[in-house]
CSV table of C-alpha atoms in Angstrom, one decimal:
chain,number,residue,atom,x,y,z
A,1500,UNK,CA,52.9,151.2,107.4
A,1501,UNK,CA,51.3,154.1,105.6
A,1502,UNK,CA,51.8,156.5,108.5
A,1503,UNK,CA,55.5,155.5,108.8
A,1504,UNK,CA,56.0,155.9,105.1
A,1505,UNK,CA,54.5,159.3,105.2
A,1506,UNK,CA,56.6,160.6,108.1
A,1507,UNK,CA,59.9,159.1,106.9
A,1508,UNK,CA,59.9,161.4,103.9
A,1509,UNK,CA,59.9,164.4,106.2
A,1510,UNK,CA,62.4,162.8,108.6
A,1511,UNK,CA,65.0,162.1,105.9
A,1512,UNK,CA,64.8,165.7,104.7
A,1513,UNK,CA,65.3,167.1,108.2
A,1514,UNK,CA,67.8,164.5,109.5
A,1515,UNK,CA,70.3,163.7,106.8
A,1516,UNK,CA,72.9,161.7,108.8
A,1517,UNK,CA,73.1,159.4,111.8
A,1518,UNK,CA,74.4,162.3,113.8
A,1519,UNK,CA,71.3,164.3,112.9
A,1520,UNK,CA,69.0,161.5,114.0
A,1521,UNK,CA,70.7,161.6,117.5
A,1522,UNK,CA,68.8,164.9,117.9
A,1523,UNK,CA,65.4,163.6,116.7
A,1524,UNK,CA,62.5,165.4,118.2
A,1525,UNK,CA,59.5,163.4,119.4
A,1526,UNK,CA,57.2,165.9,117.7
A,1527,UNK,CA,58.5,164.7,114.3
A,1528,UNK,CA,57.0,161.3,114.9
A,1529,UNK,CA,54.1,162.1,117.2
A,1530,UNK,CA,51.6,160.6,114.7
A,1531,UNK,CA,53.0,157.0,115.0
A,1532,UNK,CA,52.1,154.7,117.9
A,1533,UNK,CA,54.4,154.6,120.9
A,1534,UNK,CA,56.3,157.7,119.5
A,1535,UNK,CA,58.1,158.4,122.7
A,1536,UNK,CA,59.7,155.0,122.9
A,1537,UNK,CA,60.4,155.0,119.2
A,1538,UNK,CA,62.1,158.4,119.3
A,1539,UNK,CA,64.2,157.1,122.2
A,1540,UNK,CA,65.2,154.0,120.2
A,1541,UNK,CA,66.0,156.1,117.1
A,1542,UNK,CA,68.2,158.5,119.0
A,1543,UNK,CA,70.1,155.7,120.8
A,1544,UNK,CA,70.5,153.6,117.6
A,1545,UNK,CA,71.8,156.7,115.8
A,1546,UNK,CA,74.3,157.3,118.6
A,1547,UNK,CA,75.5,153.7,118.3
A,1548,UNK,CA,75.8,154.0,114.5
A,1549,UNK,CA,77.9,157.1,115.0
A,1550,UNK,CA,80.1,155.7,117.7
A,1551,UNK,CA,80.5,152.1,116.6
A,1552,UNK,CA,79.8,152.1,112.9
A,1553,UNK,CA,81.2,155.5,111.7
A,1554,UNK,CA,77.6,156.7,111.0
A,1555,UNK,CA,76.9,153.8,108.6
A,1556,UNK,CA,74.2,151.2,108.8
A,1557,UNK,CA,75.7,147.8,109.5
A,1558,UNK,CA,75.3,145.0,106.9
A,1559,UNK,CA,74.9,142.0,109.2
A,1560,UNK,CA,71.9,140.6,111.1
A,1561,UNK,CA,73.9,140.4,114.3
A,1562,UNK,CA,74.9,144.0,114.2
A,1563,UNK,CA,71.5,145.2,113.2
A,1564,UNK,CA,69.5,143.4,116.0
A,1565,UNK,CA,72.0,144.7,118.5
A,1566,UNK,CA,70.6,148.2,117.8
A,1567,UNK,CA,67.7,149.5,120.0
A,1568,UNK,CA,64.3,149.0,118.4
A,1569,UNK,CA,65.6,146.6,115.7
A,1570,UNK,CA,64.3,143.1,115.7
A,1571,UNK,CA,64.6,140.4,113.0
A,1572,UNK,CA,61.8,141.8,111.0
A,1573,UNK,CA,63.3,145.2,110.6
A,1574,UNK,CA,66.8,143.8,110.3
A,1575,UNK,CA,65.7,141.5,107.4
A,1576,UNK,CA,63.9,144.5,105.7
A,1577,UNK,CA,67.1,146.6,106.0
A,1578,UNK,CA,69.4,143.9,104.7
A,1579,UNK,CA,67.1,143.1,101.7
A,1580,UNK,CA,66.2,146.7,100.8
A,1581,UNK,CA,69.4,148.5,101.6
A,1582,UNK,CA,72.0,145.9,100.8
A,1583,UNK,CA,70.2,143.3,98.7
A,1584,UNK,CA,71.3,140.7,101.3
A,1585,UNK,CA,68.8,138.0,102.2
A,1586,UNK,CA,69.4,136.5,105.6
A,1587,UNK,CA,65.8,135.5,106.3
A,1588,UNK,CA,62.1,136.2,105.6
A,1589,UNK,CA,60.5,139.5,106.7
A,1590,UNK,CA,57.6,138.4,108.9
A,1591,UNK,CA,55.2,141.3,109.5
A,1592,UNK,CA,51.5,140.9,110.6
A,1593,UNK,CA,50.4,140.1,107.0
A,1594,UNK,CA,53.1,137.5,106.4
A,1595,UNK,CA,52.4,135.9,109.8
A,1596,UNK,CA,48.6,135.7,109.2
A,1597,UNK,CA,48.8,134.3,105.6
A,1598,UNK,CA,51.5,131.8,106.5
A,1599,UNK,CA,49.4,130.5,109.3
A,1600,UNK,CA,46.2,130.3,107.3
A,1601,UNK,CA,47.9,128.6,104.4
A,1602,UNK,CA,49.3,126.0,106.8
A,1603,UNK,CA,52.9,126.9,106.1
A,1604,UNK,CA,53.3,127.2,109.9
A,1605,UNK,CA,51.5,126.2,113.1
A,1606,UNK,CA,53.3,129.0,114.9
A,1607,UNK,CA,52.2,132.5,115.7
A,1608,UNK,CA,55.5,133.8,117.0
A,1609,UNK,CA,57.2,135.8,114.2
A,1610,UNK,CA,60.6,134.3,114.7
A,1611,UNK,CA,59.2,130.8,114.7
A,1612,UNK,CA,57.2,131.6,111.6
A,1613,UNK,CA,60.3,132.9,109.9
A,1614,UNK,CA,62.1,129.7,110.7
A,1615,UNK,CA,59.2,127.6,109.3
A,1616,UNK,CA,59.1,129.7,106.1
A,1617,UNK,CA,62.9,129.5,105.7
A,1618,UNK,CA,62.6,125.7,106.0
A,1619,UNK,CA,59.6,125.5,103.6
A,1620,UNK,CA,60.8,127.9,100.9
A,1621,UNK,CA,64.0,127.8,98.9
A,1622,UNK,CA,66.5,130.5,100.0
A,1623,UNK,CA,66.4,132.1,96.5
A,1624,UNK,CA,62.7,132.8,97.0
A,1625,UNK,CA,62.8,134.3,100.5
A,1626,UNK,CA,62.9,137.9,99.3
A,1627,UNK,CA,59.9,137.4,96.9
A,1628,UNK,CA,57.8,135.3,99.3
A,1629,UNK,CA,57.8,138.2,101.8
A,1630,UNK,CA,56.2,140.5,99.2
A,1631,UNK,CA,53.8,137.9,97.8
A,1632,UNK,CA,52.4,137.0,101.3
A,1633,UNK,CA,52.3,140.6,102.4
A,1634,UNK,CA,50.4,141.8,99.3
A,1635,UNK,CA,48.1,138.8,99.5
A,1636,UNK,CA,47.4,139.5,103.1
A,1637,UNK,CA,46.6,143.2,102.4
A,1638,UNK,CA,44.4,142.5,99.3
A,1639,UNK,CA,42.7,139.1,99.8
A,1640,UNK,CA,43.6,137.2,103.0
A,1641,UNK,CA,42.6,140.1,105.2
A,1642,UNK,CA,42.1,140.3,108.9
A,1643,UNK,CA,39.8,139.5,110.5
A,1644,UNK,CA,37.7,138.1,107.6
A,1645,UNK,CA,39.5,137.0,104.4
A,1646,UNK,CA,38.0,137.1,100.9
A,1647,UNK,CA,38.4,133.4,100.3
A,1648,UNK,CA,36.0,133.4,97.4
A,1649,UNK,CA,38.4,135.8,95.5
A,1650,UNK,CA,41.5,133.8,96.4
A,1651,UNK,CA,43.4,131.8,93.8
A,1652,UNK,CA,44.6,129.5,96.5
A,1653,UNK,CA,41.0,128.8,97.8
A,1654,UNK,CA,40.8,125.2,96.7
A,1655,UNK,CA,44.1,124.2,98.3
A,1656,UNK,CA,44.1,126.4,101.3
A,1657,UNK,CA,43.5,124.7,104.7
A,1658,UNK,CA,42.1,128.0,106.0
A,1659,UNK,CA,43.8,127.3,109.3
A,1660,UNK,CA,42.3,129.6,111.9
A,1661,UNK,CA,39.7,131.1,109.6
A,1662,UNK,CA,36.2,131.3,111.1
A,1663,UNK,CA,34.2,132.9,108.4
A,1664,UNK,CA,35.0,134.2,104.9
A,1665,UNK,CA,33.5,136.4,102.3
């Protein structure tokens, strides 16, 4: 996350449009994992944006996940952050881990976890639950060993899958 946030500042200065991103150079993202594959997906997604969407980012889940390199997690993040549209819950590694440990899901597949969270949490809370679980996962319910003694949910948490805590 931190690495991506760092390089995107530079990328958006260099490539200002979807057409610009069709010419993305691998060197610009070399510091992220799987940079060759990501660069290929960015160029292809940008080409599709130019050809099918007049250079604009689409505003539906279906159109977003049709783009190379875009799954539900990224599509949900785009919809929420760019368009303030909530179609689901953004399930990253932190959300997945905390949801599982709290017993909100028995699943470890991100799409199944998303469905479980959508069933357990009222739709008007989907946007907020993402940030709450993500922040909690980064600060307290960390991998591999959580700080259960510091957790406000310690007394009610089933600690599903937790072996040892600090």
